[in-house]
Short mmCIF file of C-alpha atoms and ligand atoms in Angstrom, two decimals:
data_model
loop_
_atom_site.label_atom_id
_atom_site.label_comp_id
_atom_site.label_asym_id
_atom_site.label_seq_id
_atom_site.Cartn_x
_atom_site.Cartn_y
_atom_site.Cartn_z
CA UNK A 1 -27.57 -35.17 65.54
CA UNK A 2 -28.49 -35.97 61.93
CA UNK A 3 -30.22 -33.76 59.41
CA UNK A 4 -33.26 -35.38 57.78
CA UNK A 5 -31.92 -36.64 54.39
CA UNK A 6 -34.93 -35.39 52.40
CA UNK A 7 -34.62 -31.95 53.99
CA UNK A 8 -30.88 -31.93 53.28
CA UNK A 9 -31.42 -32.85 49.61
CA UNK A 10 -34.06 -30.14 49.21
CA UNK A 11 -31.80 -27.52 50.77
CA UNK A 12 -28.92 -28.47 48.47
CA UNK A 13 -31.16 -28.49 45.39
CA UNK A 14 -32.48 -25.00 46.24
CA UNK A 15 -28.97 -23.76 46.87
CA UNK A 16 -27.76 -25.21 43.57
CA UNK A 17 -30.55 -23.41 41.72
CA UNK A 18 -29.73 -20.15 43.53
CA UNK A 19 -26.03 -20.46 42.70
CA UNK A 20 -26.72 -21.05 39.01
CA UNK A 21 -29.28 -18.22 38.79
CA UNK A 22 -27.84 -15.55 41.08
CA UNK A 23 -24.14 -16.27 41.69
CA UNK A 24 -22.57 -17.61 38.50
CA UNK A 25 -23.65 -14.68 36.30
CA UNK A 26 -22.04 -12.08 38.60
CA UNK A 27 -19.24 -13.85 40.50
CA UNK A 28 -16.36 -12.93 38.18
CA UNK A 29 -17.49 -9.28 37.95
CA UNK A 30 -17.52 -8.94 41.75
CA UNK A 31 -14.23 -10.79 41.96
CA UNK A 32 -12.44 -8.68 39.38
CA UNK A 33 -13.75 -5.50 41.03
CA UNK A 34 -12.77 -6.92 44.47
CA UNK A 35 -16.21 -5.77 45.65
CA UNK A 36 -18.07 -7.19 48.63
CA UNK A 37 -21.18 -8.98 47.27
CA UNK A 38 -23.71 -7.35 49.61
CA UNK A 39 -26.86 -8.44 47.68
CA UNK A 40 -25.71 -12.07 47.58
CA UNK A 41 -24.83 -12.02 51.28
CA UNK A 42 -28.31 -10.59 52.04
CA UNK A 43 -29.86 -13.50 50.14
CA UNK A 44 -27.67 -15.95 52.07
CA UNK A 45 -29.05 -14.42 55.25
CA UNK A 46 -32.62 -14.88 54.00
CA UNK A 47 -31.87 -18.56 53.30
CA UNK A 48 -30.76 -18.92 56.91
CA UNK A 49 -27.23 -19.96 55.94
CA UNK A 50 -25.56 -17.88 58.66
CA UNK A 51 -27.30 -20.14 61.16
CA UNK A 52 -26.30 -23.31 59.29
CA UNK A 53 -24.92 -25.30 62.23
CA UNK A 54 -26.40 -23.20 65.04
CA UNK A 55 -29.05 -25.12 67.07
CA UNK A 56 -32.71 -24.43 66.33
CA UNK A 57 -33.17 -23.23 69.92
CA UNK A 58 -31.03 -20.22 68.98
CA UNK A 59 -32.71 -19.68 65.61
CA UNK A 60 -30.35 -21.73 63.43
CA UNK A 61 -30.87 -24.54 60.90
CA UNK A 62 -28.97 -27.05 63.07
CA UNK A 63 -27.45 -28.84 60.06
CA UNK A 64 -25.15 -31.78 60.64
CA UNK A 65 -21.56 -31.61 59.38
CA UNK A 66 -22.30 -33.79 56.33
CA UNK A 67 -25.01 -31.40 55.14
CA UNK A 68 -22.98 -28.31 56.00
CA UNK A 69 -20.11 -29.71 53.90
CA UNK A 70 -22.50 -30.00 50.94
CA UNK A 71 -23.65 -26.39 51.48
CA UNK A 72 -20.03 -25.22 51.39
CA UNK A 73 -19.35 -27.21 48.21
CA UNK A 74 -22.29 -25.55 46.42
CA UNK A 75 -21.26 -22.04 47.50
CA UNK A 76 -17.64 -22.60 46.48
CA UNK A 77 -18.82 -24.06 43.16
CA UNK A 78 -20.37 -20.64 42.48
CA UNK A 79 -17.67 -18.49 44.05
CA UNK A 80 -15.21 -19.50 46.75
CA UNK A 81 -15.39 -16.11 48.47
CA UNK A 82 -19.05 -16.71 49.41
CA UNK A 83 -18.03 -19.82 51.33
CA UNK A 84 -15.32 -17.68 52.96
CA UNK A 85 -17.88 -15.14 54.20
CA UNK A 86 -19.78 -18.02 55.79
CA UNK A 87 -16.93 -20.26 57.03
CA UNK A 88 -15.16 -17.78 59.26
CA UNK A 89 -18.53 -16.74 60.72
CA UNK A 90 -19.35 -20.40 61.42
CA UNK A 91 -15.96 -21.03 63.06
CA UNK A 92 -16.81 -18.31 65.62
CA UNK A 93 -20.38 -19.57 66.02
CA UNK A 94 -19.25 -23.18 66.46
CA UNK A 95 -16.74 -22.21 69.12
CA UNK A 96 -19.52 -20.48 71.05
CA UNK A 97 -21.92 -23.39 70.44
CA UNK A 98 -19.44 -26.01 71.67
CA UNK A 99 -17.70 -24.20 74.49
CA UNK A 100 -19.78 -21.15 75.43
CA UNK A 101 -21.63 -20.95 78.74
CA UNK A 102 -25.46 -20.96 78.51
CA UNK A 103 -25.40 -17.21 79.02
CA UNK A 104 -22.85 -16.69 76.23
CA UNK A 105 -24.81 -18.88 73.82
CA UNK A 106 -28.06 -17.00 74.52
CA UNK A 107 -26.29 -13.68 74.14
CA UNK A 108 -24.47 -14.23 70.84
CA UNK A 109 -25.91 -17.15 68.88
CA UNK A 110 -29.37 -15.71 67.99
CA UNK A 111 -27.98 -12.62 66.22
CA UNK A 112 -25.27 -14.69 64.57
CA UNK A 113 -27.89 -17.19 63.32
CA UNK A 114 -29.71 -14.49 61.34
CA UNK A 115 -26.46 -13.00 60.04
CA UNK A 116 -27.37 -9.66 61.66
CA UNK A 117 -24.04 -9.97 63.46
CA UNK A 118 -21.23 -11.57 61.51
CA UNK A 119 -18.33 -13.43 63.01
CA UNK A 120 -14.57 -13.59 62.42
CA UNK A 121 -11.87 -15.85 63.81
CA UNK A 122 -8.51 -14.40 64.78
CA UNK A 123 -5.69 -16.76 65.68
CA UNK A 124 -2.85 -15.86 63.27
CA UNK A 125 -0.33 -13.07 63.82
CA UNK A 126 2.44 -11.60 61.67
CA UNK A 127 4.96 -13.94 63.35
CA UNK A 128 2.67 -16.80 64.35
CA UNK A 129 0.81 -18.89 61.77
CA UNK A 130 1.64 -22.61 61.87
CA UNK A 131 3.48 -22.05 65.15
CA UNK A 132 0.44 -21.06 67.20
CA UNK A 133 2.33 -21.16 70.50
CA UNK A 134 4.36 -18.16 69.30
CA UNK A 135 1.34 -15.83 69.74
CA UNK A 136 2.23 -12.47 71.28
CA UNK A 137 -1.08 -10.60 71.49
CA UNK A 138 -1.57 -9.92 75.21
CA UNK A 139 -4.67 -9.81 77.42
CA UNK A 140 -3.86 -8.14 80.75
CA UNK A 141 -6.45 -8.41 83.55
CA UNK A 142 -7.66 -5.10 84.99
CA UNK A 143 -10.66 -5.31 87.32
CA UNK A 144 -13.51 -7.03 85.53
CA UNK A 145 -11.95 -6.50 82.10
CA UNK A 146 -8.94 -7.64 80.08
CA UNK A 147 -6.87 -5.05 78.23
CA UNK A 148 -5.86 -6.40 74.81
CA UNK A 149 -2.70 -5.22 73.02
CA UNK A 150 -1.16 -6.73 69.91
CA UNK A 151 -1.37 -7.23 66.17
CA UNK A 152 -3.42 -9.94 64.51
CA UNK A 153 -2.92 -10.91 60.88
CA UNK A 154 -5.10 -12.43 58.17
CA UNK A 155 -8.45 -11.71 59.83
CA UNK A 156 -11.00 -12.70 57.21
CA UNK A 157 -14.28 -10.75 57.69
CA UNK A 158 -12.38 -8.71 60.29
CA UNK A 159 -13.73 -5.31 59.30
CA UNK A 160 -17.37 -6.27 58.78
CA UNK A 161 -17.52 -8.59 61.79
CA UNK A 162 -19.44 -7.69 64.93
CA UNK A 163 -17.93 -10.60 66.86
CA UNK A 164 -14.34 -11.80 66.74
CA UNK A 165 -13.19 -15.05 68.37
CA UNK A 166 -9.75 -13.84 69.42
CA UNK A 167 -6.78 -15.85 70.71
CA UNK A 168 -4.66 -13.78 73.10
CA UNK A 169 -2.19 -14.47 75.89
CA UNK A 170 -3.63 -14.01 79.40
CA UNK A 171 -1.39 -14.60 82.46
CA UNK A 172 -2.75 -18.19 82.58
CA UNK A 173 -1.81 -18.78 78.93
CA UNK A 174 -3.49 -18.49 75.52
CA UNK A 175 -7.19 -17.81 76.00
CA UNK A 176 -10.10 -17.40 73.58
CA UNK A 177 -12.00 -14.13 74.03
CA UNK A 178 -15.16 -13.05 72.30
CA UNK A 179 -14.57 -9.47 71.18
CA UNK A 180 -17.72 -7.46 70.45
CA UNK A 181 -17.25 -4.54 68.12
CA UNK A 182 -19.02 -2.31 65.64
CA UNK A 183 -18.34 -3.22 62.00
CA UNK A 184 -15.92 -0.73 60.47
CA UNK A 185 -12.24 0.21 60.40
CA UNK A 186 -12.05 1.55 63.99
CA UNK A 187 -13.71 0.72 67.28
CA UNK A 188 -12.56 1.45 70.84
CA UNK A 189 -8.86 0.61 70.55
CA UNK A 190 -9.23 -1.78 67.60
CA UNK A 191 -8.16 -0.61 64.17
CA UNK A 192 -7.86 -2.21 60.78
CA UNK A 193 -4.27 -1.34 59.93
CA UNK A 194 -4.08 -3.02 56.54
CA UNK A 195 -6.37 -4.47 53.87
CA UNK A 196 -4.32 -7.37 52.56
CA UNK A 197 -4.13 -7.60 48.76
CA UNK A 198 -4.61 -11.19 47.58
CA UNK A 199 -4.02 -13.36 44.51
CA UNK A 200 -7.61 -14.63 44.65
CA UNK A 201 -10.31 -14.97 47.33
CA UNK A 202 -11.28 -11.41 46.50
CA UNK A 203 -14.49 -9.55 47.29
CA UNK A 204 -14.22 -10.15 51.02
CA UNK A 205 -11.74 -8.50 53.30
CA UNK A 206 -8.74 -10.15 54.91
CA UNK A 207 -7.13 -7.61 57.21
CA UNK A 208 -4.44 -6.89 59.73
CA UNK A 209 -5.94 -5.65 63.01
CA UNK A 210 -4.18 -3.75 65.77
CA UNK A 211 -5.44 -3.83 69.35
CA UNK A 212 -4.26 -0.94 71.52
CA UNK A 213 -5.71 -0.95 75.01
CA UNK A 214 -8.98 -2.49 73.87
CA UNK A 215 -11.04 -3.65 76.86
CA UNK A 216 -12.87 -6.98 76.77
CA UNK A 217 -15.18 -7.82 79.69
CA UNK A 218 -13.92 -10.80 81.74
CA UNK A 219 -17.37 -12.33 81.09
CA UNK A 220 -16.30 -12.68 77.44
CA UNK A 221 -13.70 -15.39 78.15
CA UNK A 222 -15.15 -18.17 76.02
CA UNK A 223 -16.46 -20.95 78.25
CA UNK A 224 -15.83 -18.94 81.42
CA UNK A 225 -12.86 -18.87 83.79
CA UNK A 226 -12.31 -22.63 83.66
CA UNK A 227 -11.04 -22.15 80.08
CA UNK A 228 -8.54 -19.42 80.99
CA UNK A 229 -5.18 -20.47 79.56
CA UNK A 230 -6.73 -23.39 77.66
CA UNK A 231 -7.84 -21.43 74.61
CA UNK A 232 -5.50 -23.14 72.22
CA UNK A 233 -6.87 -26.56 73.12
CA UNK A 234 -10.37 -25.28 72.56
CA UNK A 235 -9.48 -23.69 69.21
CA UNK A 236 -7.45 -26.62 67.93
CA UNK A 237 -10.27 -29.02 68.75
CA UNK A 238 -12.48 -26.99 66.40
CA UNK A 239 -10.02 -27.29 63.56
CA UNK A 240 -11.32 -30.74 62.54
CA UNK A 241 -14.53 -29.04 61.49
CA UNK A 242 -12.56 -26.18 59.91
CA UNK A 243 -10.59 -28.67 57.84
CA UNK A 244 -13.77 -30.28 56.57
CA UNK A 245 -14.94 -26.76 55.57
CA UNK A 246 -11.77 -26.06 53.60
CA UNK A 247 -11.84 -29.50 52.00
CA UNK A 248 -15.46 -28.89 50.89
CA UNK A 249 -14.42 -25.59 49.36
CA UNK A 250 -11.76 -27.52 47.46
CA UNK A 251 -14.40 -29.94 46.17
CA UNK A 252 -16.58 -27.01 45.04
CA UNK A 253 -13.79 -25.22 43.17
CA UNK A 254 -12.50 -28.47 41.63
CA UNK A 255 -16.00 -29.45 40.48
CA UNK A 256 -16.51 -26.04 38.90
CA UNK A 257 -13.19 -26.32 37.06
CA UNK A 258 -13.95 -29.87 35.91
CA UNK A 259 -17.44 -28.97 34.63
CA UNK A 260 -16.06 -25.98 32.73
CA UNK A 261 -13.37 -28.20 31.20
CA UNK A 262 -15.66 -31.05 30.11
CA UNK A 263 -18.10 -28.60 28.52
CA UNK A 264 -15.34 -26.74 26.68
CA UNK A 265 -13.70 -29.99 25.53
CA UNK A 266 -16.87 -30.92 23.65
CA UNK A 267 -17.17 -27.51 21.96
CA UNK A 268 -13.63 -26.71 20.95
CA UNK A 269 -12.45 -28.40 17.78
CA UNK A 270 -8.89 -29.05 16.62
CA UNK A 271 -7.80 -31.17 13.67
CA UNK A 272 -11.45 -31.58 12.65
CA UNK A 273 -12.76 -33.11 15.90
CA UNK A 274 -13.78 -31.82 19.35
CA UNK A 275 -10.74 -31.89 21.62
CA UNK A 276 -12.72 -34.30 23.83
CA UNK A 277 -12.10 -36.88 21.11
CA UNK A 278 -8.33 -36.75 21.75
CA UNK A 279 -7.26 -39.40 24.19
CA UNK A 280 -4.82 -37.04 25.94
CA UNK A 281 -7.77 -34.80 26.89
CA UNK A 282 -9.99 -37.74 27.83
CA UNK A 283 -7.36 -39.02 30.25
CA UNK A 284 -7.15 -35.60 31.87
CA UNK A 285 -10.94 -35.47 32.28
CA UNK A 286 -11.00 -38.99 33.73
CA UNK A 287 -8.32 -38.16 36.29
CA UNK A 288 -9.96 -34.86 37.21
CA UNK A 289 -13.41 -36.39 37.79
CA UNK A 290 -11.95 -39.32 39.75
CA UNK A 291 -10.10 -36.99 42.11
CA UNK A 292 -13.14 -34.72 42.61
CA UNK A 293 -15.24 -37.75 43.51
CA UNK A 294 -12.56 -39.14 45.84
CA UNK A 295 -12.26 -35.76 47.56
CA UNK A 296 -16.00 -35.59 48.19
CA UNK A 297 -16.02 -39.10 49.65
CA UNK A 298 -13.12 -38.23 51.97
CA UNK A 299 -15.00 -35.11 53.09
CA UNK A 300 -18.20 -37.04 53.75
CA UNK A 301 -16.28 -39.72 55.64
CA UNK A 302 -14.65 -37.17 57.94
CA UNK A 303 -17.96 -35.29 58.35
CA UNK A 304 -19.79 -38.49 59.28
CA UNK A 305 -17.24 -39.28 61.96
CA UNK A 306 -17.61 -35.77 63.40
CA UNK A 307 -21.41 -36.15 63.39
CA UNK A 308 -21.07 -39.49 65.20
CA UNK A 309 -18.88 -37.89 67.84
CA UNK A 310 -15.88 -40.00 66.77
CA UNK A 311 -12.32 -38.79 66.61
CA UNK A 312 -11.65 -37.42 63.11
CA UNK A 313 -8.24 -35.73 63.21
CA UNK A 314 -6.67 -38.12 60.68
CA UNK A 315 -9.75 -38.25 58.42
CA UNK A 316 -10.31 -34.46 58.43
CA UNK A 317 -6.60 -33.95 57.71
CA UNK A 318 -6.72 -36.44 54.83
CA UNK A 319 -9.82 -34.79 53.37
CA UNK A 320 -8.25 -31.32 53.60
CA UNK A 321 -4.93 -32.47 52.15
CA UNK A 322 -6.38 -34.43 49.25
CA UNK A 323 -9.23 -32.08 48.34
CA UNK A 324 -7.06 -28.95 48.37
CA UNK A 325 -4.29 -30.54 46.28
CA UNK A 326 -7.01 -31.80 43.94
CA UNK A 327 -8.48 -28.30 43.60
CA UNK A 328 -5.08 -26.93 42.63
CA UNK A 329 -4.43 -29.71 40.14
CA UNK A 330 -7.90 -29.72 38.58
CA UNK A 331 -7.92 -25.91 38.24
CA UNK A 332 -4.56 -26.10 36.44
CA UNK A 333 -5.72 -28.91 34.16
CA UNK A 334 -8.93 -27.02 33.36
CA UNK A 335 -6.82 -24.07 32.29
CA UNK A 336 -4.68 -26.27 30.04
CA UNK A 337 -7.78 -27.77 28.43
CA UNK A 338 -9.04 -24.25 27.68
CA UNK A 339 -5.79 -23.39 25.91
CA UNK A 340 -5.23 -19.65 25.52
CA UNK A 341 -8.85 -18.86 26.41
CA UNK A 342 -8.26 -20.29 29.87
CA UNK A 343 -5.71 -17.55 30.48
CA UNK A 344 -8.17 -14.73 29.78
CA UNK A 345 -10.33 -12.91 32.29
CA UNK A 346 -13.40 -13.63 30.14
CA UNK A 347 -13.85 -17.16 31.45
CA UNK A 348 -14.03 -18.20 35.12
CA UNK A 349 -11.21 -20.76 34.80
CA UNK A 350 -8.58 -18.14 35.69
CA UNK A 351 -10.54 -17.40 38.88
CA UNK A 352 -10.52 -21.07 39.92
CA UNK A 353 -6.78 -21.12 39.21
CA UNK A 354 -6.21 -18.10 41.50
CA UNK A 355 -8.63 -19.24 44.24
CA UNK A 356 -7.42 -22.84 44.56
CA UNK A 357 -4.00 -22.23 46.22
CA UNK A 358 -5.56 -20.71 49.34
CA UNK A 359 -6.89 -24.12 50.31
CA UNK A 360 -3.40 -25.61 50.55
CA UNK A 361 -2.50 -22.86 53.08
CA UNK A 362 -5.61 -22.10 55.15
CA UNK A 363 -6.69 -24.08 58.27
CA UNK A 364 -3.17 -25.46 58.61
CA UNK A 365 -0.86 -25.69 55.59
CA UNK A 366 -0.62 -29.04 53.85
CA UNK A 367 2.85 -29.57 55.34
CA UNK A 368 1.27 -29.23 58.80
CA UNK A 369 -1.61 -31.43 57.62
CA UNK A 370 0.80 -34.25 56.77
CA UNK A 371 2.33 -33.90 60.24
CA UNK A 372 -1.14 -34.18 61.84
CA UNK A 373 -2.04 -37.21 59.73
CA UNK A 374 1.29 -38.94 60.40
CA UNK A 375 1.05 -38.26 64.14
CA UNK A 376 -2.46 -39.74 64.23
CA UNK A 377 -1.41 -42.78 62.19
CA UNK A 378 1.65 -43.47 64.35
CA UNK A 379 -0.50 -43.39 67.46
CA UNK A 380 -3.16 -45.62 65.87
CA UNK A 381 -0.63 -48.11 64.55
CA UNK A 382 1.80 -47.96 67.51
CA UNK A 383 3.62 -51.25 68.01
CA UNK A 384 2.96 -52.91 71.34
CA UNK A 385 5.63 -53.32 73.99
C1 FAD B 401 -6.31 -15.32 52.49
C2 FAD B 401 -6.04 -15.84 53.86
C3 FAD B 401 -7.03 -15.79 54.81
C4 FAD B 401 -6.76 -16.20 56.13
N1 FAD B 401 -7.75 -16.07 57.07
C5 FAD B 401 -7.44 -16.33 58.36
C6 FAD B 401 -8.39 -16.04 59.42
O1 FAD B 401 -9.54 -15.65 59.15
N2 FAD B 401 -8.02 -16.22 60.70
C7 FAD B 401 -6.77 -16.67 61.05
O2 FAD B 401 -6.50 -16.82 62.24
N3 FAD B 401 -5.85 -16.97 60.09
C8 FAD B 401 -6.15 -16.80 58.76
N4 FAD B 401 -5.21 -17.06 57.79
C9 FAD B 401 -3.87 -17.47 58.19
C10 FAD B 401 -3.50 -18.91 57.82
O3 FAD B 401 -4.15 -19.80 58.67
C11 FAD B 401 -1.97 -18.98 57.90
O4 FAD B 401 -1.47 -18.26 56.78
C12 FAD B 401 -1.46 -20.40 57.88
O5 FAD B 401 -1.78 -21.05 59.09
C13 FAD B 401 0.05 -20.46 57.66
O6 FAD B 401 0.74 -19.63 58.54
P1 FAD B 401 1.84 -18.60 57.98
O7 FAD B 401 1.26 -17.88 56.84
O8 FAD B 401 2.35 -17.83 59.12
O9 FAD B 401 2.99 -19.54 57.40
P2 FAD B 401 4.20 -20.16 58.24
O10 FAD B 401 3.71 -20.81 59.47
O11 FAD B 401 5.24 -19.13 58.37
O12 FAD B 401 4.71 -21.28 57.23
C14 FAD B 401 5.57 -20.99 56.11
C15 FAD B 401 5.90 -22.32 55.42
O13 FAD B 401 6.63 -23.17 56.32
C16 FAD B 401 5.97 -24.42 56.44
N5 FAD B 401 6.15 -24.92 57.81
C17 FAD B 401 5.92 -24.26 58.98
N6 FAD B 401 6.23 -25.03 60.03
C18 FAD B 401 6.63 -26.23 59.52
C19 FAD B 401 7.08 -27.48 60.08
N7 FAD B 401 7.12 -27.66 61.41
N8 FAD B 401 7.43 -28.48 59.25
C20 FAD B 401 7.37 -28.31 57.91
N9 FAD B 401 6.96 -27.19 57.31
C21 FAD B 401 6.59 -26.15 58.09
C22 FAD B 401 4.51 -24.11 56.13
O14 FAD B 401 3.82 -25.27 55.73
C23 FAD B 401 4.67 -23.10 54.99
O15 FAD B 401 4.95 -23.81 53.81
C24 FAD B 401 -5.47 -16.70 56.47
C25 FAD B 401 -4.48 -16.78 55.48
C26 FAD B 401 -4.76 -16.36 54.20
C27 FAD B 401 -3.66 -16.43 53.17
#
């Protein structure tokens, strides 16, 4: 499946205009107030973004991964949290799209495509992040339901979500359930026990959620009974796409930091010349732009492989690793170039500097990423005999 290139370019151009007009003027205010950007999210719904990769048959835009990656870059360029509102929703939607039964797709995808129902993805627990097999949240069968008990951590969009793709331990092993709930802090045995305070990535909630005797219909086992106990395989196979998402966010934040730096470097004068005339600053700008460009190319390479149905574990890992480290480095360099003004809350550079580190942690830390890349390389380059 490939998105028509002219249509993709038009979508990105419109999004870029929207970001410059509607997002950039207000992003830092929302972020500093840690306020959910309801009006911006409503406009994202109107643009159809919540259906970005959902098939047209279910009311979505059916974008390919390469175009979706460009969408994420533009949103993160404006404000990383907007891409966060969308990404976790799309992780849930993509799981349903790829593995759901026909009935499950018809039931959940149409309302997710319009954004009327928002999605969250809940794998991590207080004592299980990188080590996914250490999950403890339990799903105990009882008639035609499963009773869920346990604590899930770091659930982005968890409170406002109407659908949560939840990993829990059934007797057969870790299974992915689709939990349907009302948005809000409490719903039938599910409660938001903590709003997690964060360094950056503000304006959208990341929460701890406790399940106490919450009943999920057996019909909500993602993919049906054949996937009982195989939920981790199903979730991990979606992580390639998740890594491309995070890498694209990195490109967006890094590009924003670079553009702020190159503009400032031409305005700010020291010793009678713009600081852009100093070679030390020029070298920084050259390195920053080179790494942003390289990150985008790695993202597009991984995305193209996913679109072609090719294996992309190594490429998606490389894109995530390089783009997230680039975001961190470029945000830091942008702050240096801004001197003292970069440290103030009046310019967005401090926001990029606080947002960037999340990308080295989310969707598998970069230590785990290196393990994934190395494992893939060793299997590709295995010596014969
Ligand atoms: C703001 C935010 C939002 C998030 N949103 C979500 C969400 O929506 N849904 C969700 O399910 N999760 C979410 N997460 C969780 C995220 O995916 C985890 O934080 C991440 O996977 C790391 O797990 P951990 O925090 O438990 O760290 P740990 O696994 O405890 O790791 C701690 C450190 O040890 C290193 N480490 C671990 N194992 C190894 C090893 N074998 N070799 C070398 N080094 C190792 C790690 O790289 C890291 O440096 C979110 C996290 C944050 C911060």
